[in-house]
PDB file of C-alpha atoms and ligand atoms in Angstrom:
ATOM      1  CA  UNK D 600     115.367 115.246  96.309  1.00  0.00           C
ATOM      2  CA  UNK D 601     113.073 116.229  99.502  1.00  0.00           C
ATOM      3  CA  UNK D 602     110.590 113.745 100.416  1.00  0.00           C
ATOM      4  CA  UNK D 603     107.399 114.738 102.009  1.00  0.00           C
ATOM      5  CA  UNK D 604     104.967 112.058 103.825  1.00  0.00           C
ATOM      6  CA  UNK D 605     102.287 114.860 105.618  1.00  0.00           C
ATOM      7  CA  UNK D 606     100.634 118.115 103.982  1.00  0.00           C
ATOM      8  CA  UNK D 607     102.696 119.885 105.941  1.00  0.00           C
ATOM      9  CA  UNK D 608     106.013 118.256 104.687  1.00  0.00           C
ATOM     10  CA  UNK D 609     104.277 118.824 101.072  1.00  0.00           C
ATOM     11  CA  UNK D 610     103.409 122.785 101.983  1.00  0.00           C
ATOM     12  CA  UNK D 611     107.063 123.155 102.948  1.00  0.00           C
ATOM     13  CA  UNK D 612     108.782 121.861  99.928  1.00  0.00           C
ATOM     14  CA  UNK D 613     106.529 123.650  97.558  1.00  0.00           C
ATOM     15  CA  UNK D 614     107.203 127.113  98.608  1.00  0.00           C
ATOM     16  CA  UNK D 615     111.308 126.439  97.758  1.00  0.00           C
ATOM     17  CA  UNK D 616     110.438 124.642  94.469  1.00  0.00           C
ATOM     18  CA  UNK D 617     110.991 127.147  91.369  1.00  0.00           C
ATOM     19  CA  UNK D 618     107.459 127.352  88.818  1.00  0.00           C
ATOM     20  CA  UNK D 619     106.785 125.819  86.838  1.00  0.00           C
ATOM     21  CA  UNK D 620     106.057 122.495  88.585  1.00  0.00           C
ATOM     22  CA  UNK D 621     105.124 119.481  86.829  1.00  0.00           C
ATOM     23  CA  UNK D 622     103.175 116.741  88.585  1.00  0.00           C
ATOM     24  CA  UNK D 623     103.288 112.871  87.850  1.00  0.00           C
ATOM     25  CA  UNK D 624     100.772 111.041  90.030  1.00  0.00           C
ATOM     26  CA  UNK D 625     101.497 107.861  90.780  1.00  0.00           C
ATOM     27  CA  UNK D 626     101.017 104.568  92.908  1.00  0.00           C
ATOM     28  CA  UNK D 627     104.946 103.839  92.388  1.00  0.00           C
ATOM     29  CA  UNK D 628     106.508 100.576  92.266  1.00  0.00           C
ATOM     30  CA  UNK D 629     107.988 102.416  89.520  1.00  0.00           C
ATOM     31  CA  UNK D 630     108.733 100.983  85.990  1.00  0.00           C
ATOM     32  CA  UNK D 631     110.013 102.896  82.799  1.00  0.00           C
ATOM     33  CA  UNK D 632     106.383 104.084  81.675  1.00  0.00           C
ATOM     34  CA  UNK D 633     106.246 106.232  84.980  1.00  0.00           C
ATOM     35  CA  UNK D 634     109.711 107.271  84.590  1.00  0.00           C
ATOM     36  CA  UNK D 635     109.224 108.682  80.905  1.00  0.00           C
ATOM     37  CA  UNK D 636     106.457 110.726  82.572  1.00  0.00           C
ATOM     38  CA  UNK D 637     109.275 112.403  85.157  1.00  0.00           C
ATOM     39  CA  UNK D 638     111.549 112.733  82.128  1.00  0.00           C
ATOM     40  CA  UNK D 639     108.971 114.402  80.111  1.00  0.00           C
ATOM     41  CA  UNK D 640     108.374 116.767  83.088  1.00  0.00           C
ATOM     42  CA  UNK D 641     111.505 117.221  83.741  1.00  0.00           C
ATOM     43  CA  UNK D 642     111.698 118.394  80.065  1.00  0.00           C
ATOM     44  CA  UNK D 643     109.173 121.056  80.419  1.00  0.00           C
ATOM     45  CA  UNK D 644     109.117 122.260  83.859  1.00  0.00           C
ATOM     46  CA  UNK D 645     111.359 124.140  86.239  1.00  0.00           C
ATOM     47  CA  UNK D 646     110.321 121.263  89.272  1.00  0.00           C
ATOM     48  CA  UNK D 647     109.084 117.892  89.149  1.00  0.00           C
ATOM     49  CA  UNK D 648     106.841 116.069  91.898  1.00  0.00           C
ATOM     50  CA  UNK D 649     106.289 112.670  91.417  1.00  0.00           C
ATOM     51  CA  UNK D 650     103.752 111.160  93.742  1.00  0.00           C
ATOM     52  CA  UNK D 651     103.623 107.873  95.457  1.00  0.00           C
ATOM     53  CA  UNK D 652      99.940 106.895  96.615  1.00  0.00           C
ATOM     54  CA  UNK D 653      98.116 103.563  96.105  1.00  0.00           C
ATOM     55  CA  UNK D 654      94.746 104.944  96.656  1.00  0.00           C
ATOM     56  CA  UNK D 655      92.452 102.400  98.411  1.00  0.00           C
ATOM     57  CA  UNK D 656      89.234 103.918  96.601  1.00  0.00           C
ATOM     58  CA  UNK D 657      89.833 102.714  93.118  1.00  0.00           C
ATOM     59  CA  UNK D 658      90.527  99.540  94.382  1.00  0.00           C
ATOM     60  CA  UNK D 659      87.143  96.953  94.224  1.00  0.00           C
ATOM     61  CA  UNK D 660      86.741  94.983  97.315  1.00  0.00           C
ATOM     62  CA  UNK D 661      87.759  91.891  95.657  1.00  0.00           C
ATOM     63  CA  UNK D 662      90.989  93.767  93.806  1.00  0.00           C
ATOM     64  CA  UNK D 663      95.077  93.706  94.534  1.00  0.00           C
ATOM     65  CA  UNK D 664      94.689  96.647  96.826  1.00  0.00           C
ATOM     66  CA  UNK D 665      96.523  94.791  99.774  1.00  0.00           C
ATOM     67  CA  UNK D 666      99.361  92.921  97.760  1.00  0.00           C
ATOM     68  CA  UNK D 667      99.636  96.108  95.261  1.00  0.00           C
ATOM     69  CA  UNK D 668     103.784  96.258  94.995  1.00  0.00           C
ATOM     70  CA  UNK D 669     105.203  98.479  97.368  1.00  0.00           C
ATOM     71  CA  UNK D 670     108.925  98.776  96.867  1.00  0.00           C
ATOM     72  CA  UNK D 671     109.592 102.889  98.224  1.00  0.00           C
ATOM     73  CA  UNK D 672     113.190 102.584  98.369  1.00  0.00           C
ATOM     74  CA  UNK D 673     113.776 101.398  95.115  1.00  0.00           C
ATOM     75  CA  UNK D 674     110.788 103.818  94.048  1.00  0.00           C
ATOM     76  CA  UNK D 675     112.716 106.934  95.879  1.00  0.00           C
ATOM     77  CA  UNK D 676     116.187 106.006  94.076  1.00  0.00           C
ATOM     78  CA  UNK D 677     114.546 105.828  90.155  1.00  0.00           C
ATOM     79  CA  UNK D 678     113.053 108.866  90.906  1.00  0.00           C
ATOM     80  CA  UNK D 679     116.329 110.597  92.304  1.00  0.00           C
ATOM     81  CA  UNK D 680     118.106 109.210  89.087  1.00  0.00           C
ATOM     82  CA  UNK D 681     115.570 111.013  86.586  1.00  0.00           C
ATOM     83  CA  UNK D 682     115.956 114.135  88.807  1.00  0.00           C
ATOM     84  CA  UNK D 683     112.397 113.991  90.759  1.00  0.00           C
ATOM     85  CA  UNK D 684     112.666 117.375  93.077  1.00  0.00           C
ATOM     86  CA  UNK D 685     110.034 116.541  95.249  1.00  0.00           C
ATOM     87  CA  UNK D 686     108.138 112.860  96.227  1.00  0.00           C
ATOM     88  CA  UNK D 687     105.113 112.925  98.181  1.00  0.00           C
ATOM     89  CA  UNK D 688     104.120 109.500  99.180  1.00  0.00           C
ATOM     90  CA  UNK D 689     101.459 110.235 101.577  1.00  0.00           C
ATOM     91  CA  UNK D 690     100.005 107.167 104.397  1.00  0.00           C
ATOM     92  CA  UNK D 691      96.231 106.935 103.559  1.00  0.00           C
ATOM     93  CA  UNK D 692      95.526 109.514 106.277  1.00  0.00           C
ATOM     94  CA  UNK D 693      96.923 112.224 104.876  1.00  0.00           C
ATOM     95  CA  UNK D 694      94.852 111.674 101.514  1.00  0.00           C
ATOM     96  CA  UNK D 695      91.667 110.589 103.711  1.00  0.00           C
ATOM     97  CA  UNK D 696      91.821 112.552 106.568  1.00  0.00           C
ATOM     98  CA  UNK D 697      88.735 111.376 109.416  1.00  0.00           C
ATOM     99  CA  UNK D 698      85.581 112.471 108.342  1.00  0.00           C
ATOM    100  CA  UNK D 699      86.549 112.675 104.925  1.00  0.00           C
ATOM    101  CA  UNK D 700      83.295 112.912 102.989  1.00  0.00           C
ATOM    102  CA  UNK D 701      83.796 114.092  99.475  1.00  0.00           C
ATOM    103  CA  UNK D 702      83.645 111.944  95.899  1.00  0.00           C
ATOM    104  CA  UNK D 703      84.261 113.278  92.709  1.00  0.00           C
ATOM    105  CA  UNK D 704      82.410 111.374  90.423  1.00  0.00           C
ATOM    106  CA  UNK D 705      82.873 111.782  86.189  1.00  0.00           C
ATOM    107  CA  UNK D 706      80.220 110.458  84.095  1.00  0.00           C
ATOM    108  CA  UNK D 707      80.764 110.483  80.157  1.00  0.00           C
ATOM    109  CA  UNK D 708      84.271 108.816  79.703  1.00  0.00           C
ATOM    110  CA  UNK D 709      83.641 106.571  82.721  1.00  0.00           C
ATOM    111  CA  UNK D 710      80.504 104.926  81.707  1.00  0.00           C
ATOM    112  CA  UNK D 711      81.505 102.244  79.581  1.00  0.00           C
ATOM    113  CA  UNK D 712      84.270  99.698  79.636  1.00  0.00           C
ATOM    114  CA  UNK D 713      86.444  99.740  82.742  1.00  0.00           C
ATOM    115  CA  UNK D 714      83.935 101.983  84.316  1.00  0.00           C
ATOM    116  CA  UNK D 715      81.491  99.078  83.732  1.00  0.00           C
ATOM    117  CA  UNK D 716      84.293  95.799  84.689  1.00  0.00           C
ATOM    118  CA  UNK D 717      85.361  97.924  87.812  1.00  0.00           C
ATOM    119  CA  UNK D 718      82.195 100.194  89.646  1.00  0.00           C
ATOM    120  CA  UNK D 719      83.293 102.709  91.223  1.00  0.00           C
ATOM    121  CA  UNK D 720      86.866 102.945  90.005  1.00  0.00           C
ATOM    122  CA  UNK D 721      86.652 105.949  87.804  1.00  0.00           C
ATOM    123  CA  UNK D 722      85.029 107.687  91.292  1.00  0.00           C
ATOM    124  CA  UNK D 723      88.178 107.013  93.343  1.00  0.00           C
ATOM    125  CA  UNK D 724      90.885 107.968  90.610  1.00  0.00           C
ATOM    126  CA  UNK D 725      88.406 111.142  89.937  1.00  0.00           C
ATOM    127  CA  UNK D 726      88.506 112.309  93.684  1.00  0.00           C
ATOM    128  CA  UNK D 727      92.178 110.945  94.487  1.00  0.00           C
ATOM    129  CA  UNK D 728      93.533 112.839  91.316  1.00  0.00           C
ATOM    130  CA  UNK D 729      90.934 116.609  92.530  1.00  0.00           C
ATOM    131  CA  UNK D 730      92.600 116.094  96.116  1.00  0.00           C
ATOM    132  CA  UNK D 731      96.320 115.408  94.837  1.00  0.00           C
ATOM    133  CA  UNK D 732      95.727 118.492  92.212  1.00  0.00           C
ATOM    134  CA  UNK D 733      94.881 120.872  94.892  1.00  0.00           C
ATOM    135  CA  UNK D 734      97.271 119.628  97.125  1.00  0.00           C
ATOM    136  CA  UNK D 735     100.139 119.991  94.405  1.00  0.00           C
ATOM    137  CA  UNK D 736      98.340 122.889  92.504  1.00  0.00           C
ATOM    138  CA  UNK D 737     101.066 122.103  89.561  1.00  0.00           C
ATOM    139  CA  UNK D 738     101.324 124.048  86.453  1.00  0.00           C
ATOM    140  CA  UNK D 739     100.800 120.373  84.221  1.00  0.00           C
ATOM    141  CA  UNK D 740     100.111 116.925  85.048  1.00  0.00           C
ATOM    142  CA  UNK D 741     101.688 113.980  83.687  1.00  0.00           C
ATOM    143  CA  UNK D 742      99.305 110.807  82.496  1.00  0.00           C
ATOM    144  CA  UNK D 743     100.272 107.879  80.255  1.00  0.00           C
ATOM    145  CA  UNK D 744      98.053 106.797  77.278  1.00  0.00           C
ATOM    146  CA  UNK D 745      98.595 103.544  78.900  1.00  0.00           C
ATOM    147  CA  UNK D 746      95.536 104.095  81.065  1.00  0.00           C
ATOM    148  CA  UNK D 747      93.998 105.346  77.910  1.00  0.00           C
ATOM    149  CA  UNK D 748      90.500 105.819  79.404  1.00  0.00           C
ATOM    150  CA  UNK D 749      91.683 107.269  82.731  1.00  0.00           C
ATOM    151  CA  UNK D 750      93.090 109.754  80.864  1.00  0.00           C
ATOM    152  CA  UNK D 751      90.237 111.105  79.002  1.00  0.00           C
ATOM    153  CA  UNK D 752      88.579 110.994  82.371  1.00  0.00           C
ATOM    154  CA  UNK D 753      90.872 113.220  83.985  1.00  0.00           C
ATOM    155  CA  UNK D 754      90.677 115.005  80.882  1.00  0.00           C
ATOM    156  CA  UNK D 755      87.222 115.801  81.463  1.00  0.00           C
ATOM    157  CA  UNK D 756      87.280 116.494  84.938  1.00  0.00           C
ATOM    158  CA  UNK D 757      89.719 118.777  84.574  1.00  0.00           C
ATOM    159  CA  UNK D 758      87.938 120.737  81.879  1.00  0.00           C
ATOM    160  CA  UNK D 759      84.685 120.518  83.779  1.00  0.00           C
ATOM    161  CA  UNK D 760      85.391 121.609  86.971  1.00  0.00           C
ATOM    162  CA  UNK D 761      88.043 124.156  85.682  1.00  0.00           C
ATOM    163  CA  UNK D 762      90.761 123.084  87.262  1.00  0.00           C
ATOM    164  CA  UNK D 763      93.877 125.584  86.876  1.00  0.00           C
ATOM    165  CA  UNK D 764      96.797 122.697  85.376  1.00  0.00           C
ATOM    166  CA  UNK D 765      97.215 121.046  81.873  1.00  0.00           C
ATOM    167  CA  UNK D 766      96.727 117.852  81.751  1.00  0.00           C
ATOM    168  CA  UNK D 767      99.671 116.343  79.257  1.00  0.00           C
ATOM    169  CA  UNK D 768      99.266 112.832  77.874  1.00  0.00           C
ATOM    170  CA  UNK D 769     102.106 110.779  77.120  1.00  0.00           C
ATOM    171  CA  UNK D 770     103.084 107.591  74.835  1.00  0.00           C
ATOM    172  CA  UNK D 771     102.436 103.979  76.469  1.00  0.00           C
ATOM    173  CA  UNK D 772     106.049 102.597  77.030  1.00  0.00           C
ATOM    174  CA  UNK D 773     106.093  98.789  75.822  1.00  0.00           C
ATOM    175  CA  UNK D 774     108.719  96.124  76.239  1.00  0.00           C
ATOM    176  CA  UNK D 775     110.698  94.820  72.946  1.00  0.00           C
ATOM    177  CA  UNK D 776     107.836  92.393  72.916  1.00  0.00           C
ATOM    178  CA  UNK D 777     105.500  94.457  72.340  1.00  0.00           C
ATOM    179  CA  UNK D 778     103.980  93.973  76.290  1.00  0.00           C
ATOM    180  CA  UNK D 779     102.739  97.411  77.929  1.00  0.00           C
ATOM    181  CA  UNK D 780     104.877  98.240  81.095  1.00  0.00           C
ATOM    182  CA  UNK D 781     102.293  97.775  84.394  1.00  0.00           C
ATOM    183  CA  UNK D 782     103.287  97.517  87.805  1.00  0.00           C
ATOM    184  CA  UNK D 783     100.850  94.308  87.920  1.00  0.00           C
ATOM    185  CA  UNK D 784     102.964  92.419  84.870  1.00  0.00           C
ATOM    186  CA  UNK D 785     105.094  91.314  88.079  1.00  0.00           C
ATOM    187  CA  UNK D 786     102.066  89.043  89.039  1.00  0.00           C
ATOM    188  CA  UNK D 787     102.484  87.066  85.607  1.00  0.00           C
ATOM    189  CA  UNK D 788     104.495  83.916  84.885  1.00  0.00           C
ATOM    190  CA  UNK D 789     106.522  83.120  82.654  1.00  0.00           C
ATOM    191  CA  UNK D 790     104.106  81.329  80.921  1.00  0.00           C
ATOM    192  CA  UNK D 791     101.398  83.742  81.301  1.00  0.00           C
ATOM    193  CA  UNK D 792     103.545  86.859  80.163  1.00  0.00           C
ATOM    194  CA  UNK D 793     103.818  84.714  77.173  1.00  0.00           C
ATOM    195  CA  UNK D 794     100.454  84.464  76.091  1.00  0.00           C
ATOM    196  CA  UNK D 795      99.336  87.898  77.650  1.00  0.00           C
ATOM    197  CA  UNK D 796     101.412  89.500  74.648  1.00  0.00           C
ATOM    198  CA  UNK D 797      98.598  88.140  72.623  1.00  0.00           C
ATOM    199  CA  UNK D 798      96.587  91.372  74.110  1.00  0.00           C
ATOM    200  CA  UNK D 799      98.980  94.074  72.321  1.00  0.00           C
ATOM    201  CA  UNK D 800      99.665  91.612  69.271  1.00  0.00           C
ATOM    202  CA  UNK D 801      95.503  91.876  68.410  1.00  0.00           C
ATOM    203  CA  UNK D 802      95.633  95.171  69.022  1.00  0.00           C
ATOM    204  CA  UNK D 803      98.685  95.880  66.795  1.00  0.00           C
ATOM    205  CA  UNK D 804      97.033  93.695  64.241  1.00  0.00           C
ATOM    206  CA  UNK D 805      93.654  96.339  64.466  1.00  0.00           C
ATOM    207  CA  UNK D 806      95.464  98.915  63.354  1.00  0.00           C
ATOM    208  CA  UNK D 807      97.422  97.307  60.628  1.00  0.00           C
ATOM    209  CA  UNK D 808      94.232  96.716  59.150  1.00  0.00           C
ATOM    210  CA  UNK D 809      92.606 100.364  59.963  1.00  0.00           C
ATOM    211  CA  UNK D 810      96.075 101.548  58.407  1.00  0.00           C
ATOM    212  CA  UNK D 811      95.713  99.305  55.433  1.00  0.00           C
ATOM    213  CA  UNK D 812      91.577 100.746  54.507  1.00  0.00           C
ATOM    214  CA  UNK D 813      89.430  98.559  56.529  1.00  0.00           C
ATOM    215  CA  UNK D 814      86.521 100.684  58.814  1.00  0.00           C
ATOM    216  CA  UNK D 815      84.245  97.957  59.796  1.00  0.00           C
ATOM    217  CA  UNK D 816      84.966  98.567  64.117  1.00  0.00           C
ATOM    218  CA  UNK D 817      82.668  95.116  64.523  1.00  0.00           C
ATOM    219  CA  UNK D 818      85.018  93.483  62.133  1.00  0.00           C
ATOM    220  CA  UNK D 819      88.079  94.323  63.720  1.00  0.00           C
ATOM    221  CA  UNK D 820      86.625  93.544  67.154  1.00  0.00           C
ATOM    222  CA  UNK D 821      86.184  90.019  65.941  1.00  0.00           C
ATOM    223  CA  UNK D 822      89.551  89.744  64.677  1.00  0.00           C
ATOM    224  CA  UNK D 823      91.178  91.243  68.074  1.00  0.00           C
ATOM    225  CA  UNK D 824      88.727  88.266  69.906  1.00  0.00           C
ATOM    226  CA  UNK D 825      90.320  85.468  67.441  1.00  0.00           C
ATOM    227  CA  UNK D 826      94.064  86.337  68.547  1.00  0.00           C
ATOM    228  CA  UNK D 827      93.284  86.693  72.276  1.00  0.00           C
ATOM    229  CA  UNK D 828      90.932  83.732  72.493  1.00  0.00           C
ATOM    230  CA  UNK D 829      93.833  81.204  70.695  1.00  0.00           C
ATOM    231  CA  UNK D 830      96.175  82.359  73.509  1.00  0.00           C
ATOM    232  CA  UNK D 831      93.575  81.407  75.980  1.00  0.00           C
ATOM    233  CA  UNK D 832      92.977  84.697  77.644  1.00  0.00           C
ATOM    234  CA  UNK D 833      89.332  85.625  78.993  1.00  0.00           C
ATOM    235  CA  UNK D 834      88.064  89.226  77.762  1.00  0.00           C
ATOM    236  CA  UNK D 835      86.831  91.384  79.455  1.00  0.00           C
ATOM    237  CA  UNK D 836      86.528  94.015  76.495  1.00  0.00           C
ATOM    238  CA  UNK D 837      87.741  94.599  73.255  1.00  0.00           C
ATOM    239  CA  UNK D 838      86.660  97.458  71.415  1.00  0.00           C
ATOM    240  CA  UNK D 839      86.844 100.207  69.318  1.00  0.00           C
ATOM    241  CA  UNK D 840      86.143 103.267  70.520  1.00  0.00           C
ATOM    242  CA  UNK D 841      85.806 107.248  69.755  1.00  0.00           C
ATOM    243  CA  UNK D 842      89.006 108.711  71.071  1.00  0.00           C
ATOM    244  CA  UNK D 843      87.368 111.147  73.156  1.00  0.00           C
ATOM    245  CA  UNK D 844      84.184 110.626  74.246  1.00  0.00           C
ATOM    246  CA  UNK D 845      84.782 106.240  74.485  1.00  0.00           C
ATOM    247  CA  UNK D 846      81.684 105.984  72.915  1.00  0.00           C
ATOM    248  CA  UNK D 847      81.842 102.748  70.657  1.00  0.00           C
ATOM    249  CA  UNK D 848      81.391 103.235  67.103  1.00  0.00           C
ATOM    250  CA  UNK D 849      81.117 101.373  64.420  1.00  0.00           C
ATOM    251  CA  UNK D 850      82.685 102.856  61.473  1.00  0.00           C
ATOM    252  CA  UNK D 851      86.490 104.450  61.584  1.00  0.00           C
ATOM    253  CA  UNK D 852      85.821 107.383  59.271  1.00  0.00           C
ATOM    254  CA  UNK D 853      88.166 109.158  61.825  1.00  0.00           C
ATOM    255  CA  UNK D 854      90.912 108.628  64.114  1.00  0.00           C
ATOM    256  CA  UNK D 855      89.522 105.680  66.806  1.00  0.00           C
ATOM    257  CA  UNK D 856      91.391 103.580  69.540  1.00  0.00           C
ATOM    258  CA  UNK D 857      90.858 100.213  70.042  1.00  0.00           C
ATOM    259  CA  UNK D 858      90.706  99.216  73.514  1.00  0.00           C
ATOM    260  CA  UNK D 859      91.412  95.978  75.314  1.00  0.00           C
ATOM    261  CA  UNK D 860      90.980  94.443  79.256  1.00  0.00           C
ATOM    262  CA  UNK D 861      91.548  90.559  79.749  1.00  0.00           C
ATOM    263  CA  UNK D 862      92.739  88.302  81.952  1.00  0.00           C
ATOM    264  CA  UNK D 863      95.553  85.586  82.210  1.00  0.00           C
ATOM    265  CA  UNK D 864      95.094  83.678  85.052  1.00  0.00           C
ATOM    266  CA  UNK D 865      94.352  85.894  88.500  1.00  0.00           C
ATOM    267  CA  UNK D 866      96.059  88.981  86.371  1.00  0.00           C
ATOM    268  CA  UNK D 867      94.204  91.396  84.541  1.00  0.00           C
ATOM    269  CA  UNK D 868      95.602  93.556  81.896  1.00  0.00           C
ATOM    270  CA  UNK D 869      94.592  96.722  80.374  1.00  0.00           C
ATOM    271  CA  UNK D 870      96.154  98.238  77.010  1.00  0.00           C
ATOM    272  CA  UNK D 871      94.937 100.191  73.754  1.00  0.00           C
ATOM    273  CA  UNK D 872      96.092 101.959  70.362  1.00  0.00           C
ATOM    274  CA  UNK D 873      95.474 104.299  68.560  1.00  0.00           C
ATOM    275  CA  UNK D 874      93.681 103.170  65.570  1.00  0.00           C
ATOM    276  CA  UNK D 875      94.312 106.092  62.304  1.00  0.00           C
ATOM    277  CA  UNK D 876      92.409 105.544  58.919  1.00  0.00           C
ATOM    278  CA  UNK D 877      94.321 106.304  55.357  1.00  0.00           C
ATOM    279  CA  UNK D 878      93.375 109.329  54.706  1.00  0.00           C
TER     280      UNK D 878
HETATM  281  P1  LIG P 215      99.942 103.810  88.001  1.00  0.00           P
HETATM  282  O1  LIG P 215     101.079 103.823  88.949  1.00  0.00           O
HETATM  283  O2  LIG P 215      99.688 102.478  87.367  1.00  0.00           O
HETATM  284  O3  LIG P 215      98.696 104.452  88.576  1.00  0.00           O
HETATM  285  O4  LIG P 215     100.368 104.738  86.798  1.00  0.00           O
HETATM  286  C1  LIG P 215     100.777 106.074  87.035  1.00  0.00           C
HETATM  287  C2  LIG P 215     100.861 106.791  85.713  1.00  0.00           C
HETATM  288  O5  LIG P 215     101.816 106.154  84.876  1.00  0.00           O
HETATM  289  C3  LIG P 215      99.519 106.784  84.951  1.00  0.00           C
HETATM  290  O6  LIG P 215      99.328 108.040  84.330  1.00  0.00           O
HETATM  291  C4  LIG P 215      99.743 105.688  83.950  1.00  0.00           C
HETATM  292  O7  LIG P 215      98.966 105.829  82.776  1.00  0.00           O
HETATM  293  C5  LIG P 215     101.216 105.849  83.645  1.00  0.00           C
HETATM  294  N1  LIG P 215     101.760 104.610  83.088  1.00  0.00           N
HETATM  295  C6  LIG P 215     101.644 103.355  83.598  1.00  0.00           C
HETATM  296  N2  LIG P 215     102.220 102.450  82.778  1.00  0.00           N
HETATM  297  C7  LIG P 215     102.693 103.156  81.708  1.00  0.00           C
HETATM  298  C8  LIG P 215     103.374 102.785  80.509  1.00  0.00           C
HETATM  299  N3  LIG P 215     103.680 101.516  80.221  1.00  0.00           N
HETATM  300  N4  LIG P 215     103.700 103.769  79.635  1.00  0.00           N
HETATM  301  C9  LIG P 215     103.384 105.063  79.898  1.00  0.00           C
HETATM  302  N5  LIG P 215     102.745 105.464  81.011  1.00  0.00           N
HETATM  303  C10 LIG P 215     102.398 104.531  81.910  1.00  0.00           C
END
């Protein structure tokens, strides 16, 4: 496995790597959701480059940018043992060079949700993910479901701007609990991983119901509110939302997702599901 910290590392190590490559962006401190990513690339490609970046300008000022996990040797072995060719885990520099004066900026997709909880957010993943594209220029990308509304951002801006990869989504990997793998579910007690399952549990329990006839989104919304309100847990959304667009709406006559951001304690948590009417 080469790893490359500079463009010019990167620009080396590309030209020996067989096509197709397969890209899985990254900000490491790697847990089985990224590593089902490399496996799926692995899968489907003749090369697999897994990058390591946590990219200061999705961060808010007020966010975990500094104390964002950071653990590249234990990163650089899991992705040896899935059989990564290539990491490129850049310093900021490289990514930002001086006088870097470029955003990429997605509206659509962004505008509600954690576009509205986190300004600005959707803007640095937009331009972070355009730069690491056209540094990579990979044959596919890899993105989780996890990140459910990053991905229909990227989604767009890949369409949009024409970018030459496809863009492959992939299942959100869960503990036996039920809890979404994140890099940030380190930050949680014991106590507070508890009662954070209570975010996947309403969400679960949404589409039981969608599965079992009910369409009322407002209804359901309620309901998801009940569970994560008992377990003490502030929302910051819960909703239900049209798979591709993430406009709200208000009656499931089609496939939905239901969407969810709270916090326990100083942690927040993202997850979703994908919400499919009897047909
Ligand atoms: P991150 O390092 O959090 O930026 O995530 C890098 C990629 O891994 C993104 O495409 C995420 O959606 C994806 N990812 C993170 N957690 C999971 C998970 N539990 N299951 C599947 N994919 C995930």
């Amino acid at each position: 496995m080469i790893v490359a910290r500079t463009r010019a590392e990167l620009e080396t190590a590309l030209a020996r790597l067989p096509r197709p490559l397969g890209a899985v962006p990254t900000m490491g401190a790697l847990h089985a959701g990224h590593l089902s990513l490399a496996r799926r690339a692995r899968a489907e490609n003749a090369s697999v480059a897994l990058t390591i970046f946590v990219n200061p300008t999705q961060f808010l000022p007020h966010e975990d940018f500094e104390r964002y996990p950071r653990p590249l040797e234990q990163d650089l072995a899991l992705a040896e043992e899935v059989g990564v060719d290539l990491v490129f885990a850049p310093p900021v520099e490289e990514v930002y060079p001086p006088g870097f004066a470029t955003t990429v900026s997605v509206a659509g997709p962004s505008q509600h949700w954690e576009g509205v909880c986190r300004p600005g957010h959707f803007t640095g993943v937009a331009t972070v993910v355009t730069r690491l594209l056209n540094l990579l220029r990979p044959e596919r990308a890899y993105f989780g479901e996890k990140d459910y509304q990053q991905l229909q951002v990227v989604r767009r801006l890949v369409s949009d701007l024409a970018l030459p990869v496809e863009i492959v989504g992939c299942p959100t990997v869960r503990d036996p609990d039920g809890l979404a793998l994140s890099s940030r579910n380190v930050y949680l007690s014991p106590e507070e991983r508890q009662r954070a399952l209570a975010l996947s549990r309403a969400l679960f329990t949404a589409a039981e119901r969608v599965a079992a006839g009910e369409r009322d989104a407002r209804a359901l919304e309620a309901l998801m509110h009940q569970h994560v309100s008992a377990a003490g847990l502030e929302v910051d959304y819960l909703a239900v939302v049209d798979p591709v667009s993430l406009e709200p709406v208000s009656e499931i006559r089609h496939p939905a997702r239901a969407l969810g951001a709270v916090r326990v304690g100083t942690v927040r948590l993202i997850d979703n599901v994908a919400l499919v009417p009897p047909p």
